[in-house]
Coordinates of C-alpha atoms in Angstrom, one line a residue:
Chain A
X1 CA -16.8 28.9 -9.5
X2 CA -13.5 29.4 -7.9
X3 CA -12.2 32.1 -9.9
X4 CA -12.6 34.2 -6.8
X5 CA -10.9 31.6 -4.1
X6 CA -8.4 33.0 -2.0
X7 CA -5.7 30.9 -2.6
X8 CA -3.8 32.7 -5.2
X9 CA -1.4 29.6 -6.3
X10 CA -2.7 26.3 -7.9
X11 CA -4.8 23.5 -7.5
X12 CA -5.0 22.3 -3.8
X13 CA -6.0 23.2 -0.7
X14 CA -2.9 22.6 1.5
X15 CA -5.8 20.8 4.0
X16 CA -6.3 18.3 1.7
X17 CA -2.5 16.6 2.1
X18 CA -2.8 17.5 5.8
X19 CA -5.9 15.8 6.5
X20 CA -4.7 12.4 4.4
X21 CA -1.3 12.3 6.4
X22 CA -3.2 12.3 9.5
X23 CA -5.5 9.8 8.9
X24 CA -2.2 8.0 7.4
X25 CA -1.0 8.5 10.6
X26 CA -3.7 7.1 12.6
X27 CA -3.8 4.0 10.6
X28 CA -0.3 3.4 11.2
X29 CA -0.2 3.9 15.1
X30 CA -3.6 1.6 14.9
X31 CA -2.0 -1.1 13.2
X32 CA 1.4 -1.3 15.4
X33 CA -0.9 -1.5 18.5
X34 CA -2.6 -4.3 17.0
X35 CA 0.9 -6.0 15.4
X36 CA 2.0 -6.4 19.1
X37 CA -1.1 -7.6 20.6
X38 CA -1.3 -10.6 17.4
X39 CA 2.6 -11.1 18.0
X40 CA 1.7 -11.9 21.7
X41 CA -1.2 -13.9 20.9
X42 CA 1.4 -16.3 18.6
X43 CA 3.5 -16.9 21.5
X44 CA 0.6 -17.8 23.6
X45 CA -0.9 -20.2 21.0
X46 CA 2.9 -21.6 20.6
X47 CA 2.8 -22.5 24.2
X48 CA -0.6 -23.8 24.5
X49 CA 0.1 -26.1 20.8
X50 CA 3.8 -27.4 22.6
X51 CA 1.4 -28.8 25.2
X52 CA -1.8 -30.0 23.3
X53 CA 1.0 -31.9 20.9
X54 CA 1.5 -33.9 24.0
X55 CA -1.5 -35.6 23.3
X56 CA 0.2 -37.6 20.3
X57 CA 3.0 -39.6 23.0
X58 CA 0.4 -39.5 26.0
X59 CA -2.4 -42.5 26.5
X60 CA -5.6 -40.6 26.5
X61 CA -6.1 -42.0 30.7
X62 CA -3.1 -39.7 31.4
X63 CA -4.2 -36.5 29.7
X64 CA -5.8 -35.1 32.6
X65 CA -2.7 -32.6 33.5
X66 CA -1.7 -31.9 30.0
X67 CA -5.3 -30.7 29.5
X68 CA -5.2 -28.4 32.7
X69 CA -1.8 -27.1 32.2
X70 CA -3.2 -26.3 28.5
X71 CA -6.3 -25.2 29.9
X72 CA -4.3 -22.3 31.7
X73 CA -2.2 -21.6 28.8
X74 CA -5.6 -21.2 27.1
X75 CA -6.9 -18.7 29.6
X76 CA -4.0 -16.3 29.4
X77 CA -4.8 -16.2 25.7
X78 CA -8.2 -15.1 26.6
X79 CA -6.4 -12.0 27.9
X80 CA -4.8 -11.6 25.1
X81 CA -7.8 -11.5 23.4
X82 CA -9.4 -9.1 25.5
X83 CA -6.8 -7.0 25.1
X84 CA -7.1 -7.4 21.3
X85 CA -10.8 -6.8 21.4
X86 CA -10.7 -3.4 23.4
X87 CA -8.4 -1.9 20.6
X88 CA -10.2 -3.4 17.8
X89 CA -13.7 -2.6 19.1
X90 CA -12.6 1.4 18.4
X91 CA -12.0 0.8 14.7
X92 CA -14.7 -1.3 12.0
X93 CA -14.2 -4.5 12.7
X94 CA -13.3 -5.7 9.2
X95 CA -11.0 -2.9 8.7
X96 CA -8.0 -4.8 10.4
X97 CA -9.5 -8.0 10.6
X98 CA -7.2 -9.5 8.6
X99 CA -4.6 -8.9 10.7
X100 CA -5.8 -11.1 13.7
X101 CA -8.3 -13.5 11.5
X102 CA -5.7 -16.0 11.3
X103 CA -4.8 -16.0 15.3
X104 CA -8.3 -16.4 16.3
X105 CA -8.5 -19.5 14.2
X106 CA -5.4 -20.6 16.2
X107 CA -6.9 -19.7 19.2
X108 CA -10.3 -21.4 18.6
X109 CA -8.6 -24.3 17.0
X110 CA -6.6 -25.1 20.9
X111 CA -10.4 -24.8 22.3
X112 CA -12.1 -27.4 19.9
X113 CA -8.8 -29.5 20.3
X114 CA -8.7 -29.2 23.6
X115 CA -12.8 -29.9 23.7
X116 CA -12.1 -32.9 22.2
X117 CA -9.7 -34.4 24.0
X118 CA -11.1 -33.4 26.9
X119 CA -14.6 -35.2 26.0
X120 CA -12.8 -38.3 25.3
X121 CA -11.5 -38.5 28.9
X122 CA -12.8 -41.4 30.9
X123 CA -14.3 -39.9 33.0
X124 CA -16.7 -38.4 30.5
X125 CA -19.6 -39.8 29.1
X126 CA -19.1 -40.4 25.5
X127 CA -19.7 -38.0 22.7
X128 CA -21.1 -35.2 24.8
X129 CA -19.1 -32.2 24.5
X130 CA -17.0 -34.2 21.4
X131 CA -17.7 -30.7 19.4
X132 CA -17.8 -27.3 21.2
X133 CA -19.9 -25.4 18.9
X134 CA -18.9 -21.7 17.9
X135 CA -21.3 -20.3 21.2
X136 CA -19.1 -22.6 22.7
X137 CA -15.6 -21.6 21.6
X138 CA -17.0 -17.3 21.8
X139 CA -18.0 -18.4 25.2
X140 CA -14.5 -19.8 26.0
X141 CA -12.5 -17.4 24.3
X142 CA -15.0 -14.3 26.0
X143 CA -16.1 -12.8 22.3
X144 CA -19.3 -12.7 20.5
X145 CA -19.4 -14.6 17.7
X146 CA -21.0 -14.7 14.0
X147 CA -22.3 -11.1 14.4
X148 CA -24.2 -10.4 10.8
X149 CA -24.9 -6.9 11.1
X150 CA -23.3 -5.3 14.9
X151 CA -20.1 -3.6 14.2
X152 CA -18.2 -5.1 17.2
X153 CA -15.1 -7.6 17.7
X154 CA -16.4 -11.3 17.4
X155 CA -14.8 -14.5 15.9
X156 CA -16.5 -15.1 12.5
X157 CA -17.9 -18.5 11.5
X158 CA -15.3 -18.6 8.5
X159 CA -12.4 -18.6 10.9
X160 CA -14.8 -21.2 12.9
X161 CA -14.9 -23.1 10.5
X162 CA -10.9 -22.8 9.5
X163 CA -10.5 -23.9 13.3
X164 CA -12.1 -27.1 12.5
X165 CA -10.4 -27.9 9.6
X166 CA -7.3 -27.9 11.5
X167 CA -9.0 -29.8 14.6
X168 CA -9.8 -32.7 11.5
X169 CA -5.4 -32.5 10.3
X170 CA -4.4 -33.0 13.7
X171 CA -7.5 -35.9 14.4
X172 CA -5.9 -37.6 11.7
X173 CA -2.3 -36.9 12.8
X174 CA -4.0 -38.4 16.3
X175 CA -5.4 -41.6 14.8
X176 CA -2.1 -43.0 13.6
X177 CA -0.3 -42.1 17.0
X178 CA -3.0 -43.8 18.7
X179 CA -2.0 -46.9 17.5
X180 CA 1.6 -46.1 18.2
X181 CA 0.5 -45.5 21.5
X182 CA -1.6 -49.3 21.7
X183 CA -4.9 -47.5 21.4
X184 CA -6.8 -49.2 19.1
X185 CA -9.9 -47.7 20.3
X186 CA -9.0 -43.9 19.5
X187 CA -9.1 -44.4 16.0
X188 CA -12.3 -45.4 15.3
X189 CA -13.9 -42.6 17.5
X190 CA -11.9 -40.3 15.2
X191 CA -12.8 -41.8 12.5
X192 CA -16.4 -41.8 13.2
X193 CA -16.7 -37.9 14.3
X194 CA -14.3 -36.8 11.6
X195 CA -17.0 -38.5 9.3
X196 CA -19.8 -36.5 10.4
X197 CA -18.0 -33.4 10.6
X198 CA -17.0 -34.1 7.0
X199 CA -21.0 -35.0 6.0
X200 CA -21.2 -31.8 7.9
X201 CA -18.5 -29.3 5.2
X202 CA -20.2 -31.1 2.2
X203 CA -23.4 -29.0 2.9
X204 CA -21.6 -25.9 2.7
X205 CA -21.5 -24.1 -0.7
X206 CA -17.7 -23.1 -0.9
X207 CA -16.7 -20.6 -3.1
X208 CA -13.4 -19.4 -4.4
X209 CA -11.8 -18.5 -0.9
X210 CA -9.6 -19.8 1.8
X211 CA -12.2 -22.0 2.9
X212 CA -12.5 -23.9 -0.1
X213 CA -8.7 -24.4 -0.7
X214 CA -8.6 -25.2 2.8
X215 CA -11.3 -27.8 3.0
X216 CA -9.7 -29.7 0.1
X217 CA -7.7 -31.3 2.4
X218 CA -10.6 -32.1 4.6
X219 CA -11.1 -35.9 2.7
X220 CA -7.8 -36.6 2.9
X221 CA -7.8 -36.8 5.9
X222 CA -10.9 -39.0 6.2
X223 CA -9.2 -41.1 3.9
X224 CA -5.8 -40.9 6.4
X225 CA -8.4 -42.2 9.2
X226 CA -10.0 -44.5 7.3
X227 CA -6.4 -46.7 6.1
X228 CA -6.2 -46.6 9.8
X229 CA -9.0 -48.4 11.1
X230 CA -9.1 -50.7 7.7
X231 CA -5.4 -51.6 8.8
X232 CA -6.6 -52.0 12.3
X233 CA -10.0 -54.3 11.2
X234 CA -8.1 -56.4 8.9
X235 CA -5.5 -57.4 11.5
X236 CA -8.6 -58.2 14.0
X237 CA -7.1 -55.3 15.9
X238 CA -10.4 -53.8 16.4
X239 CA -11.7 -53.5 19.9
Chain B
X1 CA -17.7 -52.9 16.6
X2 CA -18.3 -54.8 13.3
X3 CA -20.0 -52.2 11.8
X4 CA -17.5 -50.4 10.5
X5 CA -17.6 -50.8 6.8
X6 CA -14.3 -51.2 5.1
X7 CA -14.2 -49.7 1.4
X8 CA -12.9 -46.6 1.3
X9 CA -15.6 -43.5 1.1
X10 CA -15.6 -42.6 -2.6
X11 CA -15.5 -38.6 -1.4
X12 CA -17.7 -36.8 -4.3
X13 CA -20.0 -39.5 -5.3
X14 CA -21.0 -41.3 -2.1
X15 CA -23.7 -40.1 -0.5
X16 CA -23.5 -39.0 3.5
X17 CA -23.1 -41.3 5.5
X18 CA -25.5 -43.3 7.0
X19 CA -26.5 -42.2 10.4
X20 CA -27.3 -38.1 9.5
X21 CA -24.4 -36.2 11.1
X22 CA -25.4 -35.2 14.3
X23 CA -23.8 -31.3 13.4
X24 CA -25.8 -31.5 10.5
X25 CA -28.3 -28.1 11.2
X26 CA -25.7 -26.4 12.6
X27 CA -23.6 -26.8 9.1
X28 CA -26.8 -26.0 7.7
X29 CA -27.0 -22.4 9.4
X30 CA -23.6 -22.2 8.1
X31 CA -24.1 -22.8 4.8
X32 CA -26.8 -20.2 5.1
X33 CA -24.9 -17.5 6.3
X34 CA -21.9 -18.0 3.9
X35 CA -24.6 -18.4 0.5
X36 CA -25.7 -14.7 1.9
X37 CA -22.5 -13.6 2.1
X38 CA -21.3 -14.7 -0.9
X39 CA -24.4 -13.4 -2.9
X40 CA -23.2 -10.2 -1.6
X41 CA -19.8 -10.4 -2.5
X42 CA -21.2 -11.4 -5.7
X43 CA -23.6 -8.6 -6.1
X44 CA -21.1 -6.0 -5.4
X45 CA -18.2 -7.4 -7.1
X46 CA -20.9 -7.0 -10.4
X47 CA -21.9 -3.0 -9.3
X48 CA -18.4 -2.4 -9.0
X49 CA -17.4 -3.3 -12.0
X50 CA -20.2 -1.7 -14.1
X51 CA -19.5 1.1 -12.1
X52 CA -15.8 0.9 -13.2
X53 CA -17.2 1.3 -17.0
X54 CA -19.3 4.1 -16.5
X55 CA -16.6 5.7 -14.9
X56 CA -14.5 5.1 -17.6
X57 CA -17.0 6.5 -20.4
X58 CA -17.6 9.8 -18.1
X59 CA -14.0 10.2 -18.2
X60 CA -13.3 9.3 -21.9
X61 CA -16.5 12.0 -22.8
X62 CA -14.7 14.6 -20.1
X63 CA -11.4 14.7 -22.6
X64 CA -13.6 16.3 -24.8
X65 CA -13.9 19.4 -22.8
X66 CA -11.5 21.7 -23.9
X67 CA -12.1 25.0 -21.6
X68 CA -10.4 24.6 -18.2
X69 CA -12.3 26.1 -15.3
X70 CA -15.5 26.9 -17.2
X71 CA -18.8 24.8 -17.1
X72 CA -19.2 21.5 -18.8
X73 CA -20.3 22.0 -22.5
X74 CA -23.9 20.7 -23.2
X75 CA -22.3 18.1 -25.3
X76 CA -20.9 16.6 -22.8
X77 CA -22.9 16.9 -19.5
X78 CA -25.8 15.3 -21.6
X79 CA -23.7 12.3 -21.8
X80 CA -22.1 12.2 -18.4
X81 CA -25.0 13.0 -16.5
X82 CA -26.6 9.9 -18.3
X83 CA -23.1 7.8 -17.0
X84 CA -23.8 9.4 -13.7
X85 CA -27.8 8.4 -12.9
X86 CA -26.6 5.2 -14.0
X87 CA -24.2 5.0 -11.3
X88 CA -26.2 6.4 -8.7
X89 CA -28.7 3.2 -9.4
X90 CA -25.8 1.0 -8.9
X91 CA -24.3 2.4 -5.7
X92 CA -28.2 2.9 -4.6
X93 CA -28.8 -0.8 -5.7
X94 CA -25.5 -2.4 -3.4
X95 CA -25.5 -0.1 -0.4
X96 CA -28.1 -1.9 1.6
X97 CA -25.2 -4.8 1.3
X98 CA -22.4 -2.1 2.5
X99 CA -23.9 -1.2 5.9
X100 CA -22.9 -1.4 9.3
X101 CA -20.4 -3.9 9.5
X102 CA -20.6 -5.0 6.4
X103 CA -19.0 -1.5 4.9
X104 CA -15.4 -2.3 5.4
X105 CA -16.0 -6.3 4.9
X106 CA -16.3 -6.2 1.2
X107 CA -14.1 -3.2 0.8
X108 CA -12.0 -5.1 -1.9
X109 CA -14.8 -5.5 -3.7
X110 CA -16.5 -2.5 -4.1
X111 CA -12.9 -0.3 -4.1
X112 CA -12.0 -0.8 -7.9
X113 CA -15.3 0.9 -8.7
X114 CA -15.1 3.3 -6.4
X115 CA -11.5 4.3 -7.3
X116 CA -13.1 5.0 -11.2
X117 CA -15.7 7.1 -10.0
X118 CA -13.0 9.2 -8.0
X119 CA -11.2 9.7 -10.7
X120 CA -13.9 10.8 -13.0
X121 CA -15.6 12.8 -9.8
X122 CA -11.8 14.4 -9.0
X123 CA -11.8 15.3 -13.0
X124 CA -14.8 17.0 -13.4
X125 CA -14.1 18.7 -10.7
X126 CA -11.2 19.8 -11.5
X127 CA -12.0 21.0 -15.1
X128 CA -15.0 23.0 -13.4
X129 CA -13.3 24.8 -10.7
X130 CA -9.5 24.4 -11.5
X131 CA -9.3 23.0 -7.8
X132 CA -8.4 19.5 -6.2
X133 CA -11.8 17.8 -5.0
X134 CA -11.9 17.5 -1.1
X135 CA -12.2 14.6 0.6
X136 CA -15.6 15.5 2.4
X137 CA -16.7 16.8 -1.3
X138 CA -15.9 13.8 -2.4
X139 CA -17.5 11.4 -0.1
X140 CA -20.2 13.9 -0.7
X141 CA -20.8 12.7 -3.9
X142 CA -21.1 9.1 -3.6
X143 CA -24.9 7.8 -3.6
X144 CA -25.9 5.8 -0.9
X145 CA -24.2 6.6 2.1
X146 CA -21.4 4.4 1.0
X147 CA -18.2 5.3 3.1
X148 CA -15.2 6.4 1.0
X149 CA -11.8 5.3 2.6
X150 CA -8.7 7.8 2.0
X151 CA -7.4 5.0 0.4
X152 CA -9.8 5.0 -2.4
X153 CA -9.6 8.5 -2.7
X154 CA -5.9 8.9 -3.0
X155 CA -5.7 6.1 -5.4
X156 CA -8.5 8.1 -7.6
X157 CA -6.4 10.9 -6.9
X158 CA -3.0 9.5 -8.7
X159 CA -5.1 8.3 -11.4
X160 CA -6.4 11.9 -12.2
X161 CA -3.2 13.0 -12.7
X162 CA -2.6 10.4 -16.1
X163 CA -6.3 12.4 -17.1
X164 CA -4.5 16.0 -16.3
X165 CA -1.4 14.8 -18.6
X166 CA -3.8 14.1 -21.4
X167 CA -5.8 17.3 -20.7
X168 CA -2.6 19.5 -20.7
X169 CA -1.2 17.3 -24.0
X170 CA -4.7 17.9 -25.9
X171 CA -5.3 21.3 -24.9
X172 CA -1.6 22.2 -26.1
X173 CA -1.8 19.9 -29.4
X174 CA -5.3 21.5 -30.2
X175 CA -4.8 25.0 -28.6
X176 CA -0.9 26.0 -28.8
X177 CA -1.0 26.7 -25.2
X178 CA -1.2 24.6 -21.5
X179 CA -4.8 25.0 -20.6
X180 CA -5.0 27.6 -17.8
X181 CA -8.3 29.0 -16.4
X182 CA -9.2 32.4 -15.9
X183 CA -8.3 32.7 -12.1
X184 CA -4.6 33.9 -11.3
X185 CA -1.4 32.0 -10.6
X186 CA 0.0 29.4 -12.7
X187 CA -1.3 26.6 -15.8
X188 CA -2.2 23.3 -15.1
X189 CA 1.5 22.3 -15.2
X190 CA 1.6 24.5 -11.9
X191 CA -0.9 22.5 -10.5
X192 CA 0.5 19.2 -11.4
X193 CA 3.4 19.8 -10.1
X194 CA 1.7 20.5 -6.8
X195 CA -0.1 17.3 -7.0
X196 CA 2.6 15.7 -7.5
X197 CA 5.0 17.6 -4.5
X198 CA 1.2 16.6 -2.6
X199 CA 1.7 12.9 -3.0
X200 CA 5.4 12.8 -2.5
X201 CA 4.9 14.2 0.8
X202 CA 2.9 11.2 2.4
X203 CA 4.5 9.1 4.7
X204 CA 3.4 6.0 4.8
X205 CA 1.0 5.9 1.7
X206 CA -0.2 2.3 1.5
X207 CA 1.7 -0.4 -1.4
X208 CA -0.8 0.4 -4.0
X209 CA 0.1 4.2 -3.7
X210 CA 3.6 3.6 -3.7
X211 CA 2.8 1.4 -7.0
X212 CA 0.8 4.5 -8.3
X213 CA 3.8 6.7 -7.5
X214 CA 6.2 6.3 -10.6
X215 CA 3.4 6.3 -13.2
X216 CA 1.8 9.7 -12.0
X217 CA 5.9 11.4 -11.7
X218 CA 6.1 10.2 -15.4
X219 CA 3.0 11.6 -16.2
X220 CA 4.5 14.9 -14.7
X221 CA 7.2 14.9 -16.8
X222 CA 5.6 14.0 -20.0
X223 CA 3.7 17.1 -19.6
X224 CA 7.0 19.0 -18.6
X225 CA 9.1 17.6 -21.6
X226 CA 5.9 18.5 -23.8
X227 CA 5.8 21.9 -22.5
X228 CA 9.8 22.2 -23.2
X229 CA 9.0 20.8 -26.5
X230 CA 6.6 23.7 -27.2
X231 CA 9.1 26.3 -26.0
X232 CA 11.7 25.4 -28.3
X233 CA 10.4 23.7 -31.1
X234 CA 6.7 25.0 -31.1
X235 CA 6.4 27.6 -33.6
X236 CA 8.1 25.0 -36.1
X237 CA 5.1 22.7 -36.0
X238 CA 2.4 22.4 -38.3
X239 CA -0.7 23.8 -37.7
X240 CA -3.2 20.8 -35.8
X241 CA 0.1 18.9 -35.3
X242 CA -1.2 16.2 -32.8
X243 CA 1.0 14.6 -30.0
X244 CA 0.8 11.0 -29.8
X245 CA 0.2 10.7 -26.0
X246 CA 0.2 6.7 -26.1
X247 CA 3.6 6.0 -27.0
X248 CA 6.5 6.6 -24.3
X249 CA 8.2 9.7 -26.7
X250 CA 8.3 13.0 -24.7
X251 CA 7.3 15.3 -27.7
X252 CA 10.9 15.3 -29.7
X253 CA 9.4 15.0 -32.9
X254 CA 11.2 16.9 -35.6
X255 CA 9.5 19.3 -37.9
X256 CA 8.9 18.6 -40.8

């Protein structure tokens, strides 16, 4: 009973409203450290896209410095990231992860694009590397990934698997510049890994979330591909 | 490269293409990890919501009480504390899915329920002691070491303050008088308007609190225009006159 509690006027302990605008506080310096660090990591992935894109009005045999110059565009991301990681490592990871999710799909998508591109290169031996995997892309990017129970900074496989859906928009986007470009080859290697990855989402058991509205546009695309290299086959175009 | 195949892939019914994908066990870890994580999200979303319910029902039975700062009648601690082992099963039954790094990754799930349960928590609490519930109390009395964010708890705070107007309107329809308890300073209009001064205070309260913000200052003043109401009008009234707290009138009713 309270009847004896020193207070003498009203309800509430003036602590209570103290302690809430502190932690109100807190939260708010948090998430303006973290709005920088995901403002710089936009600009990064805006430079690193401007040069991937080159890929759509460059033969694949002449990719080789687009894909370095990229490559170091991708690695001062990775700073970025690190940066990004030491703040968010402080706080649960899922409290703000919304606020970076959609950058490190951004930033994973540039590292499977790039994987790709780069595994296409002649002097690479066919479809080795075609698909970095999510170790892969963690490795790359320098953050664990999939975690399932450890409260630290990692790249999820939803925003993985977001990446990828991208990588399969702008394979599609590819497959008709290829063409432009005289390639009739391109196209069908698209086509064909575009296929598996697609045989690869219809597995997954999508509920109502991004994923799902995202993957919709997954077929498509296949189809995209697919009116490519009929086009391509009926005109005998078909290396 | 004649074997491509030229009719289109006929996406739902077809069935995977020939040659098995060669990603196909990694998608299949995938799929694995999301079913878990959406039988989770699933689970809780469920808790949550039953949890809303009881929540509801413990406050619904609390409107009964008519004392201010005095235990809970018999009455109606039989029925609440039946609500509340109810509830404890339910946050007992989701909080192995609400540890470690899952607690804040289905925090939109669970938060709904635990926003109820605030409110009722921050309502019996208040009727017992005449005091605002603490945040450390609070937390203290959710099962399961479940993590309450200040988030949750303010928004269970605003809400207490629609159960406070109805306490205050009640206690004056059935009683004559605001409900005050037996401690000194002030009625529960008093404390209200502290609330109230509490919550205008923070700076840089989330959207849903500024959302929350003009229903609990009406609720303020409904209480305030009541308690004017009683001043001048009171006596006038017929004896077990009852306010009608649901629609938007502030009390003006004539006498008769």
């Amino acid at each position: 009973m309270a009847s004896s509690d020193s207070t003498p006027k009203g309800m509430i302990t003036p602590a209570i409203f103290e302690h809430l605008q502190t932690k109100l506080d807190e939260d708010a310096q948090v998430r303006e450290e973290i709005r920088n660090i995901v403002q710089a990591m936009e600009r990064q992935d805006r430079t690193t896209m401007s040069i991937l894109s080159r890929a759509h009005s460059i033969p694949q045999a002449d990719l080789a410095g687009t894909l370095s110059e990229a490559s170091e565009s991708m690695n001062k991301q990775v700073e970025v990231i690190g940066k990004l990681k030491e703040v968010a490592s402080k706080h649960p990871y899922y409290r703000y992860n919304s606020m970076w999710s959609r950058e490190m799909q951004n930033a994973s998508f540039a590292v499977v694009l790039w994987a790709w591109l780069h595994s296409h290169m002649s002097d690479h031996n066919g479809q080795k590397g075609e698909l970095f995997t999510i170790e892969e892309v963690g490795k790359i990017l320098q953050v664990p990934v999939s975690l399932k129970t450890q409260d630290v900074f990692h790249m999820t496989i939803e925003e993985y698997l977001l990446s990828l859906i991208s990588l399969i928009e702008e394979l599609a986007r590819l497959a008709v510049n290829s063409v432009t470009l005289g390639d009739y080859h391109r196209p069908l290697e698209i086509s064909r890994f575009v296929k598996d990855l697609h045989a690869g989402f219809q597995v997954l058991n999508l509920k109502n979330d991004s994923l799902r509205r995202r993957s919709d546009s997954i077929k498509y695309n296949v189809k995209k591909i697919e009116d490519v290299v009929y086009d391509l086959s009926l005109r005998n175009l078909v290396p | 490269m004649a074997g491509i195949k030229h009719p289109r892939p006929d996406d739902e019914t077809a069935e995977p293409p020939t040659p098995v994908s060669p990603f196909m066990a990694v998608f299949e870890t995938f799929r694995s990890e999301l079913d878990e994580h959406h039988d989770r999200r699933e689970r809780i979303v469920k808790a949550s919501r039953d949890i809303t319910a009881l929540s509801k029902k413990t406050i619904f039975s609390l409107q009964r009480v008519r004392q201010l700062q005095a235990p809970i009648p018999p009455a109606v601690s039989d029925e609440i504390s039946a609500y509340q082992s109810k509830i404890t099963e339910l946050f007992t039954s989701v909080a192995p899915d609400l540890q470690d790094l899952n607690a804040w990754r289905y925090q939109n799930q669970i938060s709904p329920g635990i926003q109820e349960y605030m409110e009722a928590v921050s309502f019996q609490h208040y009727l017992e002691t005449r005091r605002l519930i603490s945040y450390e109390a609070a937390q203290a009395k959710i099962p399961g070491g479940i993590s309450l964010t200040e988030d949750d708890y303010v928004l269970g705070l605003f809400d207490l303050v629609g159960e406070l107007m109805r306490f205050a309107i009640t206690g004056m329809a059935t009683g004559g008088a605001l409900p005050r308890g037996g401690g000194e300073g002030g009625d529960l209009l008093t404390d209200l308007r502290q609330l109230r001064a509490g919550f205008e205070g923070l700076d840089g309260a989330g959207k849903r609190a500024q959302g929350k913000m003009d229903v609990m200052r009406s609720c303020v003043e409904k209480v305030e225009g009541a308690v004017y109401g009683m001043i001048v009008r009171g006596r006038e009234r017929p004896k077990g006159w009852v306010m009608d707290v649901g629609e938007e009138r502030r009390g003006e009713v004539e006498s008769y």
